[in-house]
Amino acid sequence: MSAVTQDTAVSTGRVTRAFVYLVLILFALFYLLPLYVMGVNSLKPLAEITGGNMMALPSQWTLDPWRSAWSTAQIGVEPTGLKPYFINSILMVVPAVAISTIIGALNGYVLTKWRFRGDTWVFGLMLFSCFIPFQIVLIPMAVVLGKLGLAGTVPGLILVHVVYGIGFTTLYFRNYYASFPTELVRAAMIDGAGFFRIFWRILLPVSGPIAVVSVIWQFTNIWNDFLFGVSFGGTSQPMTVALNNLVQSSTGVKEYNVHFAGAILAALPTLFVYIVAGRYFVRGLMAGSVKG
């Protein structure tokens, strides 16, 4: 009887597993369909796209739409393509992600291992900043950037995203460090280690998983941001604003193959980050969810 039950259980498990895999594959194909359409049509001449059947493979393969989207497409006054705006995004994203992650790590360290009177209120206010809509801070941020002389510059965009991202990074690191043994920090203090030495030698080496979470979150939000870029970018607009200007242009012929190529170029950095470090994202979030 037990053998029959075991065989039945194994058979049922295989059927269930096959069904789950089938459903997942169908969902994956459904969500990858737009990427397929963009990729295929970015390699076609414009005449092939306007002729219909956007799902078909190109009968004539060409990389001209990619070259045009990168270096010659008319976006602003000059036909510069997306290249200068891509560079602006890189110059904005890398420092903003690094600074906000480091500040968030220090805040989480202080709020868990160097407690002070009112630290709960401080954390609550920083947590509240995570729920403030972008639109509410536009006017105050514009005033601050104007007084600092950073309006319309890449450093100004870096400051905007650092300020807006500190609440999220502090939340991640605070919850992660809350589960770290405080006794190790106290032992290091007894041995004469100072504030930064403890952080650098004890906390930071074990912060890899949550640092990956912070980097992915911040990188995705900052790279994909449009509102701050179009509001404060000025002559240093990021990739998303340039892509919108390229697609929404009301003059000339609508070059859909160039638009598709530009959209893929804009999505490649975040796609690369998720492919490289995506598996650590959920692991890092779960690491700080037990305590704190």
Backbone as a ProteinNet text record, in pm:
[ID]
protein_1_A
[PRIMARY]
MSAVTQDTAVSTGRVTRAFVYLVLILFALFYLLPLYVMGVNSLKPLAEITGGNMMALPSQWTLDPWRSAWSTAQIGVEPTGLKPYFINSILMVVPAVAISTIIGALNGYVLTKWRFRGDTWVFGLMLFSCFIPFQIVLIPMAVVLGKLGLAGTVPGLILVHVVYGIGFTTLYFRNYYASFPTELVRAAMIDGAGFFRIFWRILLPVSGPIAVVSVIWQFTNIWNDFLFGVSFGGTSQPMTVALNNLVQSSTGVKEYNVHFAGAILAALPTLFVYIVAGRYFVRGLMAGSVKG
[TERTIARY]
83.2	0	87.1	195.5	283.5	354.9	393.1	461.6	370.7	241	145.8	129.8	122	107.4	227.5	348.4	468.9	471.5	436.1	434.3	333.7	217.6	115.3	163.5	229.4	278.5	383.8	475.6	578.7	516.7	420.8	354.9	280.9	209.9	137.1	232.6	345	444.1	499.1	523.4	575.9	474.3	349.3	244.2	229	226.8	213	331.2	452.1	571.2	568.2	526.3	517.5	415.4	303.4	200.7	253.8	323.1	379.6	479.6	568.3	666.9	599.1	494	422.5	362.2	299.4	240.1	347.8	460.8	569.3	625.8	639.4	690.6	594.7	464.7	365.7	370.7	381.6	392.6	521.1	630.8	758	748.9	686.9	671.2	582.4	478.6	388.2	461.6	543.5	613.3	733	788.3	900	854.8	726.5	675.6	706.1	684.6	720.6	868.7	954.8	1098.3	1130.5	1062.6	1082	1039.5	923.8	874.1	971.3	1020.6	1114.8	1245.3	1297	1423	1414.7	1308.8	1293.6	1275.8	1191.9	1163.1	1274.5	1361.6	1476.8	1581.5	1566.5	1661.1	1601.5	1487.6	1421.5	1433.2	1433	1414.5	1273.6	1259	1130.5	1019.2	1051.2	948.7	889.6	970.1	920.5	821.9	845.4	757.3	625.4	631.2	506.9	426.6	490.8	419.4	336.1	349.2	269.9	348.7	283	340.7	464.8	444.6	555.1	610.1	538.5	585.2	683.7	691	776.2	922.1	1010.9	1153.8	1188	1294.1	1329.7	1366.8	1317.4	1361.6	1492.4	1517.9	1644.8	1697.7	1803.5	1859.4	1946.3	1931.6	2011.5	2035.7	2153.1	2187.1	2179.8	2133.3	2124.3	2035.2	1920.4	1840.4	1916.4	2000.4	2079.8	2184.3	2248.7	2349.1	2283	2165.5	2094.4	2049.3	1992.9	1946.7	2061.9	2179	2292.5	2362.5	2374	2463.5	2408.2	2302	2258.3	2111.9	2033.4	1890.4	1870.2	1768.1	1738.1	1656.6	1720	1652.7	1635.1	1744.6	1738.3	1759.5	1837	1868.5	1964	2058.6	2157.3	2123.2	2157.7	2132.3	2238.9	2230.5	2334.8	2304.9	2181	2144.5	2136.4	2129.1	2114.1	2247	2357.2	2487.5	2516	2504.9	2536.2	2441.5	2316.2	2219.1	2246.1	2292.3	2333.4	2450	2545.6	2659.7	2611.9	2517.1	2461.5	2400	2328.2	2265	2369.9	2475.3	2582.2	2647.1	2677.8	2741.2	2650	2519.5	2423.6	2401.1	2383.4	2340.6	2451.8	2572.4	2680.1	2709.4	2733.5	2755.8	2633.5	2514.6	2393.3	2370.4	2389.8	2372.6	2477.7	2602.5	2710.8	2691	2660.8	2646.7	2526.5	2412.2	2292.2	2308.1	2378.4	2400.6	2492.9	2599.5	2693.3	2625.2	2551.1	2481.3	2376.2	2304.4	2206.1	2270.5	2388.9	2459.4	2501.6	2551.4	2590.3	2468.5	2358.3	2236.5	2185.4	2183.4	2139.6	2230.1	2358.9	2456.8	2431.3	2409.9	2386.2	2254	2149.9	2017	2000.9	2097.6	2087.4	2196	2315.5	2428.1	2476.4	2432.1	2469.5	2342	2255.2	2123.2	2134.7	2042	2039.3	1894.2	1872.6	1736.8	1669.8	1555.1	1481	1518	1599.6	1638.9	1519.2	1420.3	1301.4	1224.4	1218.6	1151.7	1228.7	1358.9	1440.7	1417.2	1416.3	1393.4	1253	1155.2	1017.9	1004.2	1071	1065.6	1134.2	1245.8	1314.7	1230.9	1162.8	1073.9	956.2	908.6	797.4	835.5	964	1007.9	992.4	984.9	967.1	829.6	734.6	597.4	559.3	656.4	628.2	631.5	524.3	524.2	625.4	673.2	770.8	718.2	588.8	534.6	539.9	532.4	527.5	659.8	770.8	902.4	956	881.6	934.9	967.1	871.8	894	1000.3	992.9	1101	1238.1	1245.1	1373.6	1424.6	1335	1376.2	1433.6	1372	1421.9	1561.5	1578.5	1708.3	1816.2	1786.5	1885.5	1920	1820.5	1848	1940.4	1917.2	2001.8	2143.7	2155.6	2287.7	2359.9	2289.3	2348.9	2366	2282.2	2294.3	2179.6	2093.2	1979.7	2028.7	1972.1	2006.9	2142.4	2194.4	2326.2	2317.4	2418.3	2424.6	2442.8	2532.2	2541	2407.8	2326.8	2195.7	2106.4	2107.2	2028.8	2080.7	2211.6	2269.5	2217.6	2219	2169.6	2022.7	1941.5	1798.1	1777.4	1845.9	1824.4	1887.4	1994.8	2052.7	1956.1	1903.7	1811	1686.9	1633.5	1510.4	1535.1	1655.9	1683	1731.6	1773.5	1829	1727.8	1601.2	1499.8	1493	1497.9	1491.9	1617.9	1734.6	1858	1873.1	1830.3	1834.6	1744.4	1626.2	1533.6	1596.4	1656.7	1717	1828.1	1922.4	2037.6	1999.1	1904.2	1862	1802.5	1713.5	1654.1	1758.1	1853.6	1958.1	2050.8	2093.9	2186.2	2118.4	1984.1	1913.8	1932.3	1954.9	1974.7	2121.4	2209.2	2351.6	2380.6	2460.4	2485.4	2551.8	2482.3	2537.7	2659.4	2669.5	2782.4	2915.1	2916.7	3040.9	3084	2987.4	3018.7	3071.2	3007.9	3055.2	3193.6	3219	3351.9	3457.3	3425	3518.4	3541.7	3437.4	3453.5	3544.3	3531.2	3617.6	3763.4	3782.4	3918.3	3975.3	3898	3948.1	3911.3	3827.6	3788	3689.6	3706.4	3619.1	3500.6	3425.3	3301.5	3324.8	3412.8	3433.4	3509.8	3597.7	3671.6	3577.5	3483.3	3384.3	3300.8	3258.5	3176.4	3254.4	3379.9	3459.6	3504.9	3540.1	3600.2	3500.8	3385.7	3291.4	3159.8	3095.7	2963.4	2971.4	3059.7	3062.2	3095.6	3188.8	3219.6	3101.8	3003.4	2888.5	2766	2784.6	2671.4	2648.9	2717	2705	2563	2484.1	2347.9	2259.1	2262.1	2173.9	2228.1	2359.7	2416.5	2371	2362.7	2313.8	2168.3	2087.2	1947.5	1940.5	2020.2	2019.7	2064.5	2169.5	2221.7	2119	2057.9	1958.3	1839.2	1790.3	1674.1	1702.9	1813.6	1847.6	1880.7	1956.7	1993.3	1868.9	1776.7	1655.3	1571.6	1551.7	1468.8	1531.3	1662.5	1727.7	1739	1777.5	1792.4	1658.7	1551.9	1420.8	1343	1397.9	1324.4	1310.1	1191.8	1164.7	1131.2	1052.8	1001	1113.5	1203.6	1314.8	1406.1	1427.1	1515.2	1461.1	1331.5	1273.8	1254.5	1241.2	1218.4	1348.2	1454.5	1579.2	1698.6	1676.8	1789.4	1847.6	1762	1811.5	1885.3	2009.9	2092.3	2163.3	2140.4	2205.5	2099.8	2009.2	1897.9	1944.2	1880.7	1919.1	1856.1	1881.6	1841.1	1689.2	1615.5	1470.3	1405.4	1454.5	1399.4	1431.1	1554	1592.6	1510.1	1485.6	1405	1263.5	1207.2	1073	1071.3	1173	1180.4	1195.5	1270.7	1288.6	1157.1	1084.4	961.1	848	842.3	730.6	753.3	860.7	887	771.4	726.1	609.8	649.4	778	824.2	892.6	885.4	953.1	876.4	939.5	880.1	901.9	801.1	812.5	897.4	1020.6	1111.4	1096.3	1001.2	969.6	1086.3	1162.8	1276.7	1381.4	1401.3	1494	1438.7	1308.5	1245.8	1263.1	1241.9	1259.2	1404.3	1497.7	1639.3	1673.4	1620.1	1645.1	1586.5	1467.1	1404.8	1487.5	1541.9	1625.6	1755.1	1814.1	1936.3	1911.1	1793.6	1760.7	1737.7	1692.3	1661.7	1780.3	1883.2	1994.5	2066.4	2097.6	2169.3	2094.2	1964.6	1888.9	1874	1857.4	1849.1	1979.8	2090.4	2221.5	2238.1	2196.8	2209.4	2126.3	2005.4	1920.3	1973.8	2029.8	2085	2205.6	2290	2412.7	2384.2	2298.3	2281.6	2138.9	2047.3	1907.4	1881.2	1957.7	1931.7	1961.5	2042.3	2074.5	1971.5	1878.9	1785.8	1692.9	1618.8	1526	1603	1720.5	1800.9	1840.8	1878.4	1915.9	1798.4	1681.8	1562.9	1522.5	1525.2	1484.7	1584.8	1710.4	1811.4	1782.8	1715.1	1684.6	1541.1	1465.6	1322.2	1285.2	1383.3	1352.4	1340.1	1421.2	1427.3	1435.7	1383.8	1399.2	1273
-120	0	125.6	120.8	236.7	262.1	147.7	163.3	231.3	189.6	251.4	399	428.9	568.4	650.2	594.6	665.9	689	582.2	597.9	704.1	702	801.4	941.9	955.4	1086.3	1138.2	1049.7	1090.5	1129.9	1050.3	1079.7	1212.3	1236.3	1361.5	1478.9	1460.9	1566.8	1604.6	1504.4	1533	1606.1	1564.7	1630.9	1776	1794.4	1930.1	2016.5	1959.7	2034.5	2070.2	1975	2002.3	2111.9	2109	2212.1	2349.7	2353.4	2481.2	2535.1	2449.4	2492.9	2542.7	2473.4	2514.9	2653.7	2676.5	2807.6	2915.6	2885.5	2983.7	3015.4	2913.6	2935.5	3023	2997.9	3078.2	3223.7	3244.8	3381.3	3447.7	3372.2	3427.1	3468.7	3383.5	3417.4	3540.3	3550.1	3664.9	3794.7	3792.7	3913.9	3945.8	3843.9	3867.2	3908.3	3898.1	3931.3	4076.1	4175.9	4314	4329.3	4261.3	4268.8	4207.3	4097.9	4034.7	4129.3	4192.8	4284.4	4400.4	4456.8	4568.2	4523.6	4408.3	4361.1	4329.1	4260.8	4221.9	4344.4	4437.8	4553.3	4657.4	4650.5	4740.8	4698	4578.8	4526.7	4523.7	4590.8	4595.7	4734.9	4744.2	4875.6	4927.6	5058.2	5119.3	5072.4	5050.7	5007.8	4873.2	4786.7	4655.3	4667	4760.8	4778.5	4839.1	4941.7	5006.9	4916.5	4814.4	4720.6	4621.1	4620.6	4530.4	4410.2	4323.8	4200.8	4229.4	4297.8	4332.1	4212.2	4101.8	3983	3899.8	3924.1	3842.4	3882	3786.6	3815.1	3903	3981.3	4069.4	3988.8	4034.4	3975	4038	4158.4	4226.2	4280.7	4220.4	4258	4383.2	4474.9	4597.1	4650.2	4709.5	4772.6	4924.7	4975.8	5121.3	5188.7	5128	5192.4	5208.1	5110.8	5120.2	5230.8	5241	5346.7	5483.3	5493	5620.4	5657.6	5560.5	5588.2	5629.7	5574.6	5602.7	5734.9	5766.7	5877.5	5983.6	5958	6056.4	6095	6034.6	6067.2	6210.7	6275.4	6413.9	6415.2	6459.9	6465	6609.3	6684.1	6824.7	6910.1	7015.9	7102.8	7033.6	6958.8	6889.6	6740.4	6677.3	6532.3	6449.8	6446.3	6382.1	6237.6	6192.9	6059.8	6054.6	5934.4	5915.6	5913.1	5912	5894.6	5996	6128.4	6223.1	6210.4	6175.1	6160.1	6031.5	5929	5805.9	5834.6	5914.5	5952.4	6034.1	6126.2	6203.8	6112.4	6009.9	5917	5840	5796.6	5725.5	5816.8	5940.6	6035.5	6070.1	6057.5	6085.4	5963.9	5847.3	5728.7	5675.9	5662.5	5598.9	5673.7	5806.1	5874.8	5873.9	5891.6	5895.7	5763.4	5653.1	5521.6	5498.6	5531.9	5509.9	5594.2	5722	5812.2	5773.8	5749.8	5716.1	5581.9	5487.2	5358.1	5372.3	5449.4	5468.8	5542.4	5648.2	5722.6	5635.1	5555.5	5464.9	5362.2	5311.9	5216.8	5282.1	5403.3	5474.6	5504.4	5544.7	5571	5444.3	5333	5207.6	5163.8	5186.6	5154.7	5236.2	5365.8	5453.6	5419.7	5395.5	5374.1	5238.5	5148.5	5016.5	4991.9	5046.4	5015.1	5134.7	5254	5373.2	5449.6	5383.9	5439.3	5568.5	5659.7	5786.9	5824.1	5922	5962.7	6023.8	5970.9	6019.6	5951.4	5843.5	5776.8	5713.2	5668.7	5611.2	5715	5837.5	5944.7	5980.3	5981.3	6011.3	5906.5	5780.2	5673.8	5682.5	5715.7	5729.4	5839.8	5952.2	6062	6024.4	5953.2	5909.8	5806.9	5720.9	5623.6	5693.2	5800.6	5877.2	5935.5	5968.1	6026.7	5929.6	5799.2	5700.7	5709.1	5771.8	5775.4	5912.4	6003.2	6135.9	6129.4	6167.1	6163.5	6259.7	6226.2	6311	6452.4	6464.4	6594.2	6695.6	6646.4	6738	6810.9	6746.4	6805.6	6885.7	6897.2	6965.7	7112.4	7185.6	7328.8	7351.9	7285.6	7306	7267.1	7157.8	7115.7	7215.3	7271.8	7371.8	7495.4	7535.4	7651.5	7622.6	7504.2	7467.6	7461.3	7396.4	7385.7	7523.3	7612.1	7746.4	7823.1	7810.9	7882.6	7824.3	7694.7	7632.5	7646.9	7696.4	7711.2	7580	7479.4	7346.8	7314.9	7411.3	7385	7356.4	7254	7219.7	7154.7	7094.3	7030.7	6886.4	6806.7	6668.6	6662.7	6745.4	6743.3	6774.3	6860.9	6889.3	6767.2	6691.5	6568.5	6464.9	6460.1	6367.7	6401.4	6531	6573.3	6536.3	6557.5	6526.2	6377.7	6291.9	6147.9	6095.4	6155.4	6114.6	6147.4	6268.9	6310.9	6223	6196	6117	5969.4	5920.8	5778.7	5740.2	5838.9	5807.9	5735.1	5770.9	5704.6	5555.4	5516.9	5375	5300.7	5357.5	5287.5	5277.1	5378.7	5371.6	5260.4	5247.8	5141.5	5004.3	4981.7	4851.9	4818.5	4911.5	4882.8	4878.4	4959.5	4956.6	4821.2	4768.2	4637.7	4526	4540.3	4438	4437.5	4555.1	4563.6	4532.6	4541.8	4511.4	4365.9	4277.9	4136.2	4101.3	4199.3	4174.3	4179.8	4085.9	4082.5	4211.1	4277.7	4400.3	4370.2	4247.1	4210.7	4224.6	4197.6	4213	4359	4447.4	4590.1	4634.9	4588.6	4625.6	4570	4448.2	4389.9	4471.3	4516.1	4598.8	4732.5	4789.2	4914.3	4895.5	4781.1	4752.6	4739.8	4684.9	4670	4800.4	4907.1	5038.4	5081.7	5005.7	5043.8	5160.1	5253.7	5369.6	5349	5457.5	5453	5400.2	5464.5	5427.3	5296.3	5266.2	5140	5020.7	5033.4	4927	4910.1	5021.9	5015.3	4952.6	4994	4949	4804.3	4762.5	4630.7	4523.3	4561	4461.4	4462.5	4578.6	4585	4575.6	4653.3	4660.8	4527.9	4446.4	4319.3	4221.7	4233.2	4141.6	4207.4	4323.7	4399.3	4374.2	4274.6	4248.9	4229	4139.5	4115	4238.3	4315.3	4432.1	4545.5	4550.9	4651.1	4626.3	4499.2	4465.5	4510.6	4488	4532.3	4683	4755.6	4901.3	4949	4887.1	4928.1	4901.7	4783.6	4751.4	4845.4	4867.2	4953.8	5095.7	5150.5	5286.9	5302	5207.4	5214.9	5213.6	5123.7	5113.6	5240.2	5290.6	5410.5	5532.5	5549	5668.8	5662.1	5547.4	5536.5	5555.2	5501.2	5507.8	5635.3	5720.8	5841.3	5935.6	5990.5	6087.6	6225.3	6228.3	6355.4	6447.2	6396.9	6479.6	6520	6427.6	6458.2	6569.4	6565.2	6667.5	6798.5	6793.3	6913.9	6986.7	6911.7	6972.3	6946.8	6872.1	6835.6	6951.4	7039.5	7150.6	7101.1	7142.1	7097.3	6966	6908.2	6782	6673.9	6664.1	6571.2	6425.7	6336.4	6194.6	6121	5992.3	5906.9	5900.9	5891.8	5876.5	5998	6117.9	6239.2	6243.3	6205.8	6204.1	6102.3	5986.5	5884.9	5935.2	6003	6060.3	6163.4	6249.2	6349.7	6284.2	6174.7	6104.2	6044.9	5980.1	5911.3	6009.7	6118.3	6212.7	6323.7	6317.5	6421.7	6430.9	6552.5	6573.3	6613.6	6616.8	6655.3	6537.5	6534.3	6429.2	6297.8	6194.5	6061.1	5988.1	5917.3	5836.7	5713.2	5714.1	5602.6	5501.7	5412.3	5319.1	5225.2	5188.2	5100.6	5170.7	5299.8	5377.9	5391.9	5410.1	5421.6	5292	5178.4	5049.6	5030.9	5065.2	5052.7	5143.5	5265.1	5357.1	5306.6	5248.1	5193.9	5080.5	4994.3	4884.4	4938.6	5039.2	5100.6	5159.7	5220.5	5278.7	5172.6	5053.8	4948	4857	4859.3	4764.7	4775.2	4894	4899.5	4834	4863.8	4801.8	4651.7	4611.3	4468.9	4399.1	4463.4	4406.9	4392.9	4494.9	4491.4	4377.6	4358.4	4251.1	4113.2	4100.9	3971.4	3936.1	4034.1	4009	3988.1	4071.6	4069.8	4044.6	4013.4	3998.7	3887.7	3777.6	3665.2	3699.3	3804.6	3844.7	3941.4	3989.5	4093.1	4040.7	3932	3875.2	3820.4	3761	3708.3	3819.4	3933.2	4044.5	4101.8	4110.4	4160.4	4067.4	3937.6	3841.7	3836.9	3870.4	3864.3	3962.6	4073.3	4171.3	4171.8	4067.9	4069.4	3990.2	3930.2	3845.5	3926.8	4032	4107.5	4255.1	4340.9	4483.3	4548.4
0	0	0	81.1	90.1	-42.1	-112	-240.1	-341.6	-341.8	-434.2	-403.2	-272.5	-231.9	-274	-256.3	-294.8	-445.6	-522.8	-668	-710.6	-646.3	-679.1	-646.3	-531.2	-490	-587.6	-629.5	-723.6	-857	-903.7	-1030.6	-1024.7	-914.3	-898.4	-893.2	-823.3	-815.1	-950.9	-1035.3	-1168.6	-1253.9	-1244.8	-1322.2	-1277.7	-1146.9	-1093.9	-1135.1	-1125.7	-1163.4	-1311.9	-1395.4	-1538.8	-1568.1	-1495.4	-1514.1	-1473.3	-1359.1	-1312.5	-1412.9	-1462.7	-1561.2	-1689.2	-1731.3	-1851.3	-1833.7	-1718	-1690.4	-1686.8	-1621.4	-1613.6	-1751.5	-1834.7	-1970.3	-2050.5	-2035.8	-2107.3	-2061.3	-1931	-1880	-1927.9	-1928.7	-1975.7	-2122	-2205.1	-2346	-2363.6	-2279.7	-2287.8	-2254.8	-2149.4	-2108.4	-2196.8	-2264	-2355	-2494.2	-2520.7	-2653.5	-2694.1	-2606.5	-2647.4	-2679.1	-2602.1	-2629.9	-2765.9	-2797.3	-2927.8	-3040	-3024.4	-3126.9	-3145.8	-3035.4	-3046.9	-3112	-3068.9	-3123.4	-3271	-3312.3	-3452.8	-3541.6	-3498.2	-3582.8	-3581.4	-3481.1	-3482.1	-3583.8	-3640.6	-3739.2	-3879.4	-3897.8	-4027.7	-4089.1	-4220.2	-4284	-4254.5	-4259	-4225.1	-4318.8	-4444	-4540.6	-4503.3	-4445.7	-4404.2	-4288.4	-4198.4	-4082.4	-4126.3	-4206.7	-4251.4	-4343.6	-4399.9	-4484.4	-4408	-4273.8	-4190.4	-4144.2	-4067	-4013.4	-3929.3	-3816.9	-3728.4	-3653.7	-3654.2	-3582.5	-3663.6	-3792.8	-3878.8	-3864.4	-3888.7	-3889.5	-4009.1	-4001.3	-4113.3	-4237.7	-4351.1	-4477.2	-4522.6	-4470.4	-4497	-4364.5	-4313.9	-4184.3	-4199.6	-4105.2	-4109.7	-3968.7	-3948.2	-3820.9	-3829.8	-3942.6	-3958.7	-3854	-3814.8	-3708.8	-3578.1	-3544.3	-3422.3	-3433.5	-3547.2	-3566.6	-3560.9	-3622.5	-3621.5	-3480.6	-3406.6	-3270.4	-3180.3	-3203.8	-3116.1	-3149.4	-3278.2	-3311.2	-3406	-3480.3	-3579.9	-3570	-3483.4	-3475.5	-3428.1	-3482.9	-3446.9	-3318.1	-3208.8	-3079	-3033.7	-3033.7	-2999	-3122.4	-3106.6	-3219.8	-3316	-3259.6	-3340.4	-3349.7	-3463.8	-3478.9	-3406.7	-3276	-3195.2	-3160.6	-3179.7	-3134.8	-2982.5	-2929.8	-2785.2	-2710.3	-2781.2	-2716.7	-2606.2	-2629.3	-2521	-2401.6	-2426.6	-2318.3	-2239.4	-2308.8	-2241.7	-2146.5	-2192.9	-2108	-1989.1	-2011.1	-1899.4	-1794.2	-1839.2	-1744.8	-1665.1	-1731.5	-1660.9	-1557.7	-1598.2	-1505.6	-1388.7	-1408.4	-1301.7	-1213.2	-1273.9	-1199.9	-1109.7	-1161.2	-1084.5	-953.2	-956.1	-827	-736.7	-793.9	-711.3	-640.5	-710.7	-648.6	-541	-570.4	-473.8	-348.2	-365.6	-250.1	-165.3	-227.8	-150.2	-79.2	-140.6	-75.2	44.7	31.5	142.9	258	226.1	331.7	398	320.2	378.3	470	431.8	517.8	648.7	642.2	765	852.1	790.3	867.7	935.2	860.9	920.2	1033.7	1017.8	1122.9	1248.6	1232.5	1347.8	1415.9	1337.7	1394.1	1461.5	1445	1508.6	1612.2	1592.2	1681.6	1763.6	1730.6	1807	1840.5	1914	1944.1	2023.6	2003.8	2074.3	2099.4	2185.3	2216.7	2092.8	2060.2	1944.3	1814	1822.5	1698.4	1627.5	1703.4	1641.9	1561.1	1613.4	1540	1412.7	1423.7	1305.6	1197.3	1237.6	1139.8	1082.4	1166.5	1118.6	1014.3	1037.9	941.8	810.7	820.4	698.9	624.1	699.9	636.6	570	630.9	573.2	437.1	420.6	293.6	177.7	206.3	99.5	35.2	102.6	53.8	-0.9	-11.6	-66.3	-218.4	-286.6	-434.1	-493.9	-611.9	-680	-699.3	-734.5	-772.6	-658.5	-533.6	-419.7	-400.2	-434.8	-407	-525.1	-634.2	-751.9	-723.5	-668.2	-644.4	-537.2	-419.5	-321.2	-376.1	-450.9	-505.5	-609	-689.1	-787.5	-719.1	-607.8	-533.1	-477.2	-418.8	-361	-468.7	-580.5	-688.7	-744.8	-753.5	-802.3	-709.8	-578.8	-483	-477.7	-503.6	-504.4	-638.1	-738.4	-870.2	-943.9	-911.7	-971.8	-1067	-1095.6	-1183.2	-1325	-1386.1	-1522.7	-1538.8	-1433.2	-1439.5	-1391.3	-1427.5	-1380.2	-1228	-1167.2	-1019.7	-951.8	-1013.1	-955.7	-956.9	-1066.5	-1073.2	-974.1	-956.6	-858.1	-719	-684.7	-552.7	-535.1	-636.5	-627.5	-597.7	-671	-654.3	-524.7	-480.9	-352.3	-238.9	-239.3	-134	-134.9	-252.8	-259.5	-230	-250.4	-231.4	-93.4	-12.3	119.3	207.3	198.3	280.4	252.6	125.7	89.4	133.7	105.1	141.3	292.6	366	512.5	564.1	506.4	546.4	523.8	408.6	378.4	478	496.1	580.8	728	769.3	909.2	944.6	861.4	886.9	879.2	791.2	777.2	898.6	942.5	1056.4	1189.1	1193.3	1317.6	1358.5	1261.6	1292.5	1314.6	1303.1	1324.6	1474.9	1529.7	1674.8	1725.8	1816.6	1874.6	1961.4	2012.9	2098.2	2025.2	1896.3	1819.3	1813	1799.2	1796.6	1932.7	2038.8	2172.7	2201.1	2156.4	2175.2	2100.7	1981.7	1905.9	1974.9	2035.5	2108.7	2228.9	2298.8	2413.6	2369.1	2249.2	2196.6	2143.8	2148.1	2108.3	1968.5	1898.6	1763.4	1768.7	1678.3	1671.7	1581.4	1561.2	1484.7	1343.4	1269.3	1130	1116.1	1210.1	1201.4	1219.4	1312.4	1331.9	1206.1	1149.9	1028.4	913.5	896.3	782.3	794.9	917.2	935.4	977.2	1034.7	1087.3	1010.2	998.2	934.5	782.3	723	577.3	509	561.6	493	484.4	574	569.5	505.7	444.2	389.9	242	186	42.2	-6.6	54.2	2.8	3.1	112.8	118.5	33.5	13.8	-75.6	-219.3	-258.8	-392.5	-407.5	-304	-306.6	-327.1	-249.9	-259.3	-397.2	-449.4	-580.2	-689.9	-689.3	-792.6	-783.9	-662.1	-644.4	-690.4	-644.2	-678.5	-826.9	-879.9	-1020.6	-1108.9	-1079	-1160.2	-1151.2	-1029.7	-1012.3	-1077.6	-1060	-1112.6	-1264.2	-1316.5	-1461.9	-1533.7	-1476.8	-1542.2	-1510.9	-1425.5	-1388.2	-1507.6	-1520	-1625.6	-1568.8	-1461.4	-1409.7	-1362.2	-1279.4	-1232.1	-1347.2	-1441.4	-1553.8	-1641.2	-1672.4	-1758.5	-1682.8	-1549.7	-1470.6	-1438.2	-1406.9	-1359.3	-1451.2	-1560.6	-1645.2	-1724.1	-1775.6	-1855.5	-1978.9	-1993.3	-2106.1	-2076.6	-1959.6	-1920.9	-1899.9	-1992.7	-1977.7	-1988.3	-1911.5	-1915.2	-2032.2	-2036.3	-2147.9	-2165.8	-2056.9	-2067.5	-2132.4	-2099.5	-2159.8	-2308.4	-2344.8	-2486.2	-2564.5	-2504.4	-2572.1	-2594.8	-2496.8	-2513.1	-2624.5	-2630.1	-2735.5	-2873.2	-2876.9	-3004	-3053.5	-2963.8	-3003.1	-3028	-2949.2	-2958.5	-3058.6	-3134	-3232.9	-3332.4	-3358.7	-3446.1	-3588.3	-3617.4	-3750.7	-3817.6	-3951.8	-4026	-4022.9	-4077.4	-4084.9	-3952.8	-3908.2	-3786.7	-3816.7	-3770.4	-3794.4	-3681.7	-3695.5	-3588.3	-3558.6	-3658.5	-3631.8	-3546	-3568	-3484.2	-3343.4	-3331	-3199.4	-3119.7	-3187.2	-3120	-3074.4	-3160.1	-3124	-3005.5	-3005.8	-2894.5	-2764	-2770.2	-2649	-2590.7	-2677.6	-2628.2	-2569.2	-2632.9	-2579.2	-2439.9	-2422.4	-2292	-2185.3	-2227.5	-2130.4	-2101.1	-2185.1	-2169.6	-2035	-1981.5	-1854.1	-1738.5	-1724.1	-1615.2	-1637.8	-1763.3	-1794.3	-1757.7	-1786.3	-1752.9	-1602.1	-1527.6	-1381.1	-1323.1	-1372.7	-1319.9	-1357.2	-1476.4	-1515.9	-1429.6	-1402.8	-1326.9	-1178.7	-1120	-974.1	-928.8	-1020.9	-983.2	-884.1	-892.1	-803	-657.2	-634.2	-497.8	-440.3	-523.8	-479.3	-370.2	-399.1	-300.8	-181.5	-206.3	-95.9	0.7	-51.9	34.2	109.8	44.1	114.1	227.6	203	304.1	420.5	392.9	499.3	611.1	579.5	683.1	727.3	695.3	724.1	848.6	916.4	1031.2	1157.9	1166.9	1290.5	1257.5	1343	1323.8	1271.6
[MASK]
++++++++++++++++++++++++++++++++++++++++++++++++++++++++++++++++++++++++++++++++++++++++++++++++++++++++++++++++++++++++++++++++++++++++++++++++++++++++++++++++++++++++++++++++++++++++++++++++++++++++++++++++++++++++++++++++++++++++++++++++++++++++++++++++++++++++++++++++++++++++++++++++++++

